[in-house]
PDB file of C-alpha atoms in Angstrom:
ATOM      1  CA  UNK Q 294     114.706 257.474  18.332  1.00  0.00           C
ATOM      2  CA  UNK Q 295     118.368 257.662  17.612  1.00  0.00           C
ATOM      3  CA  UNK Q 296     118.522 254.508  19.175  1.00  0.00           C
ATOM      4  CA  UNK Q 297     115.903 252.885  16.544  1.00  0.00           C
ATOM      5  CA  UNK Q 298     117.465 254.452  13.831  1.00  0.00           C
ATOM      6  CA  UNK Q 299     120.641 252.976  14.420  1.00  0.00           C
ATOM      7  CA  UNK Q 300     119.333 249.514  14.818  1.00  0.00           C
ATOM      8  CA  UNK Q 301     117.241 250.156  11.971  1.00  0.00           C
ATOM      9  CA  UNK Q 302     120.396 250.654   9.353  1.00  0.00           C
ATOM     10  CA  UNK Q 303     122.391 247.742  10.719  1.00  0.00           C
ATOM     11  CA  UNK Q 304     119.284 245.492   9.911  1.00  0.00           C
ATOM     12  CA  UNK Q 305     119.482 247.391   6.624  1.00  0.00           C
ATOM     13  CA  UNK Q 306     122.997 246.676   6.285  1.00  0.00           C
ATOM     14  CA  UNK Q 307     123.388 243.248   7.080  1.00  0.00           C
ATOM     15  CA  UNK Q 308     120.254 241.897   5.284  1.00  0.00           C
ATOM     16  CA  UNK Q 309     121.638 243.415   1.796  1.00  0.00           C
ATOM     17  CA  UNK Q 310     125.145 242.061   2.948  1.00  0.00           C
ATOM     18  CA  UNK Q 311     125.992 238.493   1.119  1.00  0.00           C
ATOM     19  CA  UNK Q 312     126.337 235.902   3.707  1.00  0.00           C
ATOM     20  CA  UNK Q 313     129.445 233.388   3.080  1.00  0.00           C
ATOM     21  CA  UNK Q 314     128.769 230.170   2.785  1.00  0.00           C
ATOM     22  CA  UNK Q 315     130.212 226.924   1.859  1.00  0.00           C
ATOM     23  CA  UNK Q 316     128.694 227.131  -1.498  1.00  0.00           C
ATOM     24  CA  UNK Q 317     131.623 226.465  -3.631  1.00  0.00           C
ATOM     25  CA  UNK Q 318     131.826 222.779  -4.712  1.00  0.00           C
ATOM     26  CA  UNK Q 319     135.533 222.118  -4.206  1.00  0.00           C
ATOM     27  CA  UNK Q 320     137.433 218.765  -5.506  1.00  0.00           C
ATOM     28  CA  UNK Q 321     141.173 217.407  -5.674  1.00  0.00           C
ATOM     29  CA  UNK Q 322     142.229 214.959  -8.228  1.00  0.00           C
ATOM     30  CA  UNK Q 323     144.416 212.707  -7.406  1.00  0.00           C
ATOM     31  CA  UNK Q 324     143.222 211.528  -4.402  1.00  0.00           C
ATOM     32  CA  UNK Q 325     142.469 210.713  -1.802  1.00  0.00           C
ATOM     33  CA  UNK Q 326     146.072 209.416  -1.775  1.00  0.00           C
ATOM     34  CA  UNK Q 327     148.600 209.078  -4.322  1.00  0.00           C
ATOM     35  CA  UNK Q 328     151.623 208.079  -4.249  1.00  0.00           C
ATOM     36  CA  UNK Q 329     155.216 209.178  -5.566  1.00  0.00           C
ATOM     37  CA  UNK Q 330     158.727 207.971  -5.927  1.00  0.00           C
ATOM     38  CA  UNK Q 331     160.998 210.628  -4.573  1.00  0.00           C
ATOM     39  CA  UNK Q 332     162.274 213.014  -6.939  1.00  0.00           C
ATOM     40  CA  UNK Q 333     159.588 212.829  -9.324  1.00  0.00           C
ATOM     41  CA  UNK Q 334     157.151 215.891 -10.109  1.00  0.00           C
ATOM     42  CA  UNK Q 335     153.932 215.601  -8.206  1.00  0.00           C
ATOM     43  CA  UNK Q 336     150.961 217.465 -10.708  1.00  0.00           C
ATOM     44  CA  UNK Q 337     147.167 218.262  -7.856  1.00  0.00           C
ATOM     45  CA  UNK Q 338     143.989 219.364 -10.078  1.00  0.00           C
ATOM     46  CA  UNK Q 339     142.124 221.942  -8.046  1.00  0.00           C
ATOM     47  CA  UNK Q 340     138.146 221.965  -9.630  1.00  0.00           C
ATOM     48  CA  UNK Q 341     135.851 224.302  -8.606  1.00  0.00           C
ATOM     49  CA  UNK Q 342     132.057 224.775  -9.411  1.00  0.00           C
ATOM     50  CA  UNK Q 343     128.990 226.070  -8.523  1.00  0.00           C
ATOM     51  CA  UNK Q 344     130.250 229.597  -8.278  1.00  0.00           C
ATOM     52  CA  UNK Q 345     127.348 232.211  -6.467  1.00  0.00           C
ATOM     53  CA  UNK Q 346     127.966 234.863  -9.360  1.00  0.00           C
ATOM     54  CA  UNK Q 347     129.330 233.991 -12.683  1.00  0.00           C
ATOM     55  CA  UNK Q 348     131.152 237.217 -12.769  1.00  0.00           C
ATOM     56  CA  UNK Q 349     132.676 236.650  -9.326  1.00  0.00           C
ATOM     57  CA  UNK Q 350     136.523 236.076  -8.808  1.00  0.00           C
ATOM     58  CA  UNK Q 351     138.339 233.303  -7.326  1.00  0.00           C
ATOM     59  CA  UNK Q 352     141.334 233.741  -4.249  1.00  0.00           C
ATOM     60  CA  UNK Q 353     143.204 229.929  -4.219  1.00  0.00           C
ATOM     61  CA  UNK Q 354     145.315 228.875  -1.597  1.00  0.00           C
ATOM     62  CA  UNK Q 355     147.153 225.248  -1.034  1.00  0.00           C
ATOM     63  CA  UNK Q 356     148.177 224.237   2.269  1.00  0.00           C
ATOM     64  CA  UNK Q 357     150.250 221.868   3.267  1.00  0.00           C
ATOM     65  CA  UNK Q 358     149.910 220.344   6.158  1.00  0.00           C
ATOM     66  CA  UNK Q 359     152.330 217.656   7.859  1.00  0.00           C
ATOM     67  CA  UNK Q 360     150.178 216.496  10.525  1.00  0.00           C
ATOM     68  CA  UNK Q 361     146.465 217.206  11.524  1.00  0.00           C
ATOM     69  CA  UNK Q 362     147.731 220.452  13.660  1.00  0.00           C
ATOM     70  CA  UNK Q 363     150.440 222.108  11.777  1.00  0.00           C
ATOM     71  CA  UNK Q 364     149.294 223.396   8.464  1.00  0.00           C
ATOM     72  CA  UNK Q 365     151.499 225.838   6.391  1.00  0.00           C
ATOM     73  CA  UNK Q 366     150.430 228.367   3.856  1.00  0.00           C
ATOM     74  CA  UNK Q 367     152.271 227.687   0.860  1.00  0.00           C
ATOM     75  CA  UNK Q 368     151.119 229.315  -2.478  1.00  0.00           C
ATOM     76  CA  UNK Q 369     148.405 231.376  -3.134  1.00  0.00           C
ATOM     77  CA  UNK Q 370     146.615 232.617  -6.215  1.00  0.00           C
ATOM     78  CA  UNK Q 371     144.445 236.226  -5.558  1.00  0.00           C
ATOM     79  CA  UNK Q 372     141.829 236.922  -7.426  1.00  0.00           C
ATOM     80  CA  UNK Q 373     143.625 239.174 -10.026  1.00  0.00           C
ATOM     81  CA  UNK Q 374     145.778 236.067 -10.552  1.00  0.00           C
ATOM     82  CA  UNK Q 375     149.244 236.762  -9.290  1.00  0.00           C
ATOM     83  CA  UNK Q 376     151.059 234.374  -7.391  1.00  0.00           C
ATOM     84  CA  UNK Q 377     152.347 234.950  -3.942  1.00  0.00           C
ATOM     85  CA  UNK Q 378     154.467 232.532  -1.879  1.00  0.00           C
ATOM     86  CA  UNK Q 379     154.361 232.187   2.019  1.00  0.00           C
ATOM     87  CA  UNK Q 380     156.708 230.948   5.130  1.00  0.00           C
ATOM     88  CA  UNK Q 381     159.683 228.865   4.012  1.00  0.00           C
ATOM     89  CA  UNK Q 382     158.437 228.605   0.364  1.00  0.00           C
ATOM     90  CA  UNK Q 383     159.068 232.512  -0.405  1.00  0.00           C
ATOM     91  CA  UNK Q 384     163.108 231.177  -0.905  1.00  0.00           C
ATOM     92  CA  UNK Q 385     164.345 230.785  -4.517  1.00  0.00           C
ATOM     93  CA  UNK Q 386     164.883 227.055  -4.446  1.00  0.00           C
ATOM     94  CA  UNK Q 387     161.126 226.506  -2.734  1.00  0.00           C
ATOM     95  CA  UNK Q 388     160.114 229.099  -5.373  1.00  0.00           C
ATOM     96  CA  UNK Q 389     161.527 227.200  -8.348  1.00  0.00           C
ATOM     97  CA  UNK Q 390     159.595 223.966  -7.369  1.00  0.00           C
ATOM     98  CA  UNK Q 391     156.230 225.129  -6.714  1.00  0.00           C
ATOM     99  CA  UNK Q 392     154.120 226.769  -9.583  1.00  0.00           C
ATOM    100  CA  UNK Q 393     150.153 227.640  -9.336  1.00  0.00           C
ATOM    101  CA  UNK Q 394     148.636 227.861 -13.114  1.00  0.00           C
ATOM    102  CA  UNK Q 395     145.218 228.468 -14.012  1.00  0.00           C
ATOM    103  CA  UNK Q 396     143.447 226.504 -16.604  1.00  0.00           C
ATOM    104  CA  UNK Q 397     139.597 225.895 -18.543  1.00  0.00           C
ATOM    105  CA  UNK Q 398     138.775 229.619 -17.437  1.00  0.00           C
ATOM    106  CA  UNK Q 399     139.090 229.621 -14.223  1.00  0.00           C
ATOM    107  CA  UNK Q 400     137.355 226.454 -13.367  1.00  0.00           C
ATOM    108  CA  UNK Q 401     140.214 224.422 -12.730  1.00  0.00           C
ATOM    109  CA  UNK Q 402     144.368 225.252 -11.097  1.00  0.00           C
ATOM    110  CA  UNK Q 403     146.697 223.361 -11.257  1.00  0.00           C
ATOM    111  CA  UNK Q 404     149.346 222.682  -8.778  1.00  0.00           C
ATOM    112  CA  UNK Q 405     152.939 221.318  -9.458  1.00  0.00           C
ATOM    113  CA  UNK Q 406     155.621 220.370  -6.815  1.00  0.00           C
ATOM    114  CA  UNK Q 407     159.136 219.632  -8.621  1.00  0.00           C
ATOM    115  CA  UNK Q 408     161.764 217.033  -7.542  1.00  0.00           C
ATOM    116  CA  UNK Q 409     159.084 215.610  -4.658  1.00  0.00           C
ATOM    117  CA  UNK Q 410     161.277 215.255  -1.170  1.00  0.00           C
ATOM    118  CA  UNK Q 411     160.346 212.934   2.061  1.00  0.00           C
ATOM    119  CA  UNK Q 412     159.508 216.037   3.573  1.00  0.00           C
ATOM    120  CA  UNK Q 413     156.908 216.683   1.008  1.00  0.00           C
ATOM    121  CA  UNK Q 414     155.026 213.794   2.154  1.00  0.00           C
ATOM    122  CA  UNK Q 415     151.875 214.885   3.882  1.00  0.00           C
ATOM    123  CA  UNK Q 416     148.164 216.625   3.096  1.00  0.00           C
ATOM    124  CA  UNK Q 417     147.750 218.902   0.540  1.00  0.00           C
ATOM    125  CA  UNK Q 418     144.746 221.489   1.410  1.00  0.00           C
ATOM    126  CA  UNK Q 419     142.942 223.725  -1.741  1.00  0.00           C
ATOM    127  CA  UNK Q 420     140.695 226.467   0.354  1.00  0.00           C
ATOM    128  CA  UNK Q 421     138.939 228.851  -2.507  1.00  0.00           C
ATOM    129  CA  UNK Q 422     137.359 232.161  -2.096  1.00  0.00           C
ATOM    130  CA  UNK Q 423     134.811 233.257  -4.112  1.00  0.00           C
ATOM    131  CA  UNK Q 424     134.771 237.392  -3.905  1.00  0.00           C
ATOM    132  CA  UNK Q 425     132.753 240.168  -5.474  1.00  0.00           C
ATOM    133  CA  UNK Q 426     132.032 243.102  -5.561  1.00  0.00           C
ATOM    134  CA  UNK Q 427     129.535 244.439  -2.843  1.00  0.00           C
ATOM    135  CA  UNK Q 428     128.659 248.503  -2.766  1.00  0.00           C
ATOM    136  CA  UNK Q 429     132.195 248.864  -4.568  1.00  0.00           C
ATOM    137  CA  UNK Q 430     134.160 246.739  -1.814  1.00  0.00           C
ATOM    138  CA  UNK Q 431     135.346 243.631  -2.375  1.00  0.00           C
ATOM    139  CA  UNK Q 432     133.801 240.551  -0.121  1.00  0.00           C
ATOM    140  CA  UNK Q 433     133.891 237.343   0.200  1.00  0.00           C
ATOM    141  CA  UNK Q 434     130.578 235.402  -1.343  1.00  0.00           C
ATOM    142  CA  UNK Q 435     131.423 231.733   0.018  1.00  0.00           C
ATOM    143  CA  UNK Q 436     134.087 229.200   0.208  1.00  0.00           C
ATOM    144  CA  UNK Q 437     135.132 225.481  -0.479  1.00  0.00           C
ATOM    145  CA  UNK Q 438     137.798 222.863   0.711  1.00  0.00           C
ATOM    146  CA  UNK Q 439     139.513 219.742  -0.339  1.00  0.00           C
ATOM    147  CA  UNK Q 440     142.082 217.769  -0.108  1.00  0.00           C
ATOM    148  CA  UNK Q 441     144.489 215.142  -1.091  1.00  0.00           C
ATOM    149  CA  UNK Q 442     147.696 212.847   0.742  1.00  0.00           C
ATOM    150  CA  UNK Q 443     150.986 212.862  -1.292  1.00  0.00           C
ATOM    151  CA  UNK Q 444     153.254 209.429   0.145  1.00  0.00           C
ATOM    152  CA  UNK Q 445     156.872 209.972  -0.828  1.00  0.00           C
ATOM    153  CA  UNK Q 446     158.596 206.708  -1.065  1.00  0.00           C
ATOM    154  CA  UNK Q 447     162.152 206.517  -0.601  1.00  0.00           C
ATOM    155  CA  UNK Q 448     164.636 205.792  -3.020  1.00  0.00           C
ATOM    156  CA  UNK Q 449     166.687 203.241  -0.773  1.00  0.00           C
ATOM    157  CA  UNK Q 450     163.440 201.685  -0.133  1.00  0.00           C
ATOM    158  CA  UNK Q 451     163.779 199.807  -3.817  1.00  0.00           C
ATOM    159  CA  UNK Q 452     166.852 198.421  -1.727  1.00  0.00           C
ATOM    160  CA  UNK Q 453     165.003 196.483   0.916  1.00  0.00           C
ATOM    161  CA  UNK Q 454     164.595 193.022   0.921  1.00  0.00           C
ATOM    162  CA  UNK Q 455     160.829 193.153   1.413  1.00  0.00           C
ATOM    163  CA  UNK Q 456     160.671 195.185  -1.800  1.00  0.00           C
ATOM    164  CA  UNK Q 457     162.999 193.250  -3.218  1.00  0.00           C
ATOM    165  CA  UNK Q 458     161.018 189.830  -2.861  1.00  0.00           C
ATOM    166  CA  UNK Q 459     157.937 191.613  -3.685  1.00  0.00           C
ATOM    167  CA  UNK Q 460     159.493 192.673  -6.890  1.00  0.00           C
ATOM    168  CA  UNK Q 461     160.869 188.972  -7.744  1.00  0.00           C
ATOM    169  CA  UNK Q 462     157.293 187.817  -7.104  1.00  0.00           C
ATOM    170  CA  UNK Q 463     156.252 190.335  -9.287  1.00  0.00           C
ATOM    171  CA  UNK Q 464     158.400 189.579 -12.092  1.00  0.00           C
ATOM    172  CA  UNK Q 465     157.872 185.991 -11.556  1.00  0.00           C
ATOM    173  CA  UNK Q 466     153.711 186.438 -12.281  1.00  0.00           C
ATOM    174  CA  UNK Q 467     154.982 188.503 -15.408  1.00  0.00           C
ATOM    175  CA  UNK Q 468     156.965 185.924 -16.927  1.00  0.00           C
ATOM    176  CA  UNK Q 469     153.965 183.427 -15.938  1.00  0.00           C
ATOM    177  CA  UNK Q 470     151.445 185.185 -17.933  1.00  0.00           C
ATOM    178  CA  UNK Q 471     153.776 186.095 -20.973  1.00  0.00           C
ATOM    179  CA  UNK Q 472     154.330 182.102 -20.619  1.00  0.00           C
ATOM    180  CA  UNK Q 473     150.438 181.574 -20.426  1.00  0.00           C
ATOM    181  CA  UNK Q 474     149.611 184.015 -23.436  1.00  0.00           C
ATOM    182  CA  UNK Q 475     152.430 182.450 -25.189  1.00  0.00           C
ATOM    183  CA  UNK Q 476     150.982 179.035 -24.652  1.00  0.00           C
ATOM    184  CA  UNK Q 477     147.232 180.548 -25.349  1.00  0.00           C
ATOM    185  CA  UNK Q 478     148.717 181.808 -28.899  1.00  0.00           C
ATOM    186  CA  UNK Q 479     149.998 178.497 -29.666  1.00  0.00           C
ATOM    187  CA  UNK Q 480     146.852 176.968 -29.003  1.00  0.00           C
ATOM    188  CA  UNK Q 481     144.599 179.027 -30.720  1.00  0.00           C
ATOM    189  CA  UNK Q 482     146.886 178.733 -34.093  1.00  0.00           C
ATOM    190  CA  UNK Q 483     146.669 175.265 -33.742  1.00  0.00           C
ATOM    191  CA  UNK Q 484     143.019 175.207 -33.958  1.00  0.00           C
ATOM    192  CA  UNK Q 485     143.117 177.423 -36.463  1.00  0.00           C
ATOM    193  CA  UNK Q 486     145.635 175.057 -38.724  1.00  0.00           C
ATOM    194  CA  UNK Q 487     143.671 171.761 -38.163  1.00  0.00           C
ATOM    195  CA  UNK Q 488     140.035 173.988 -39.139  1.00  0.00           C
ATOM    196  CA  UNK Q 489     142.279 174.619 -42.546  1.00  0.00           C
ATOM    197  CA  UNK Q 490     143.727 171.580 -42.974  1.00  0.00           C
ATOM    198  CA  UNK Q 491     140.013 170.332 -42.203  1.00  0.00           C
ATOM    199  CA  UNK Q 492     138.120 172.201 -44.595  1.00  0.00           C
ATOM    200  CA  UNK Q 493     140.795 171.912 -47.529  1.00  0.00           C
ATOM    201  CA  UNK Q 494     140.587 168.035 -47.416  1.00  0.00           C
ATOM    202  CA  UNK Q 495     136.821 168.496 -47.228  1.00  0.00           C
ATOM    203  CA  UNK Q 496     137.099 170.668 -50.462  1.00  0.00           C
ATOM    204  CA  UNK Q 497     139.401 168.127 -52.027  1.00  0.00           C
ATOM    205  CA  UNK Q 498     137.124 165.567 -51.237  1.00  0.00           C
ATOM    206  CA  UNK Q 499     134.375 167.468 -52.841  1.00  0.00           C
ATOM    207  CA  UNK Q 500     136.359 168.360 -55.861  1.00  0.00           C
ATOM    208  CA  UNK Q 501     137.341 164.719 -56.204  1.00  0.00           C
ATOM    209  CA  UNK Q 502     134.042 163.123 -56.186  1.00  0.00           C
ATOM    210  CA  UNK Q 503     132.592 165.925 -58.707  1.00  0.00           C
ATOM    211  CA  UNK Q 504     135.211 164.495 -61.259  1.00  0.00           C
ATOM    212  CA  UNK Q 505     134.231 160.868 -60.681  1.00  0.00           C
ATOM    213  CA  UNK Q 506     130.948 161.233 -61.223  1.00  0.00           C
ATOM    214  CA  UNK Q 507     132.093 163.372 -64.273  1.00  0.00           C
ATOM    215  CA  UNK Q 508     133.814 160.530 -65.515  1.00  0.00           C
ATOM    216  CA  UNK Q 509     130.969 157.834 -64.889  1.00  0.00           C
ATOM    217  CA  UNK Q 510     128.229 160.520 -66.841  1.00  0.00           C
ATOM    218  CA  UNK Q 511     130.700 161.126 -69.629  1.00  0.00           C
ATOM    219  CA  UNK Q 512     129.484 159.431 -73.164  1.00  0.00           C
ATOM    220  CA  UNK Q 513     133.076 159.256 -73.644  1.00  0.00           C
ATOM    221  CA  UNK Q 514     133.193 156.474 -70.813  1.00  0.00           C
ATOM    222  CA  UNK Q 515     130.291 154.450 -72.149  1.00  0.00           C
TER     223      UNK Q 515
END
């Protein structure tokens, strides 16, 4: 009997548990790669929808990872929406680069990286927890993933003479279509000019042979 009764409450227990699932519909604008010159400030969008309770809370973590096996905790948001920073990122200067806001009610966080680095280059994870409250405890109600690539490129790559041609041949088809739109322009005034000129001797024309035939009808003339 004791037995039964003890199986009996953990079927009790776990069937008015909340499962976790993946219910949380996670996306991360830009993506799936974007790409930065280095030192520039690099701005993620982390949206989030179709939340299992309304009144539910959200935990928000971005991850960074190099390469497919080494992922680092970097920044975290809990669900009473203080910041914490993790690893190498908890230093001042890490600290003053990275900032995790929260915008449109929760719905959407927003993730900037300052003064982007060649080491920065690499996948940016957002994992969100949704958590509520569950017989007074808090426990996590499902979760959702996405992520984005951030490519650094170099600032001595503007000095290589691959990006170098590629920038002549660039400038080149620039100068080619301000030449073509220039040429366009010209055109289309031209047409325009010889429809004026056109219709102004065709109302001279008219006005002229009105005051011939004026002339001829008048008694004046006979």
């Amino acid at each position: 009997m004791r037995l039964l009764a003890t199986a009996l409450a953990a079927l009790l227990a776990t069937a008015s548990a909340p499962d976790v699932c993946e219910a949380l519909n996670v996306t991360v604008s830009p993506g799936p790669t974007v790409q930065y010159s280095e030192g520039d400030n690099a701005t993620l969008y982390c949206h989030i929808s179709q939340k299992r309770k309304t009144d539910n809370l959200l935990a928000v973590r971005w991850v960074f990872a190099a390469s497919p096996t080494q992922e680092h905790l970097m920044i975290k948001m809990t669900k009473f929406g203080s910041v914490q920073y993790y690893g190498n990122y908890t230093h001042n200067f890490q600290k003053q680069r990275l900032h995790l806001l929260k915008e449109k009610h929760g719905t959407m966080y927003k993730f900037l990286i300052l003064s982007l680095q060649q080491t920065d280059q690499g996948h940016y994870i957002c994992k969100v927890q949704e958590i509520g409250k569950h017989r007074n405890k808090w426990t996590a109600w499902s979760n959702g993933t996405a992520a984005t690539e951030i490519r650094v490129i170099s600032a001595k790559a503007s000095d290589h003479p691959t990006f170098k041609k590629n920038h002549e041949a660039w400038k080149f088809f620039e100068d080619l279509y301000v030449y073509a739109v220039f040429v366009c322009s010209i055109g289309i005034i031209s047409v325009l000019l010889f429809t004026l000129v056109i219709l102004c001797q065709s109302l001279l024309n008219r006005r002229r042979s009105t005051v011939k035939h004026y002339l001829v009808k008048s008694p004046q003339n006979r």
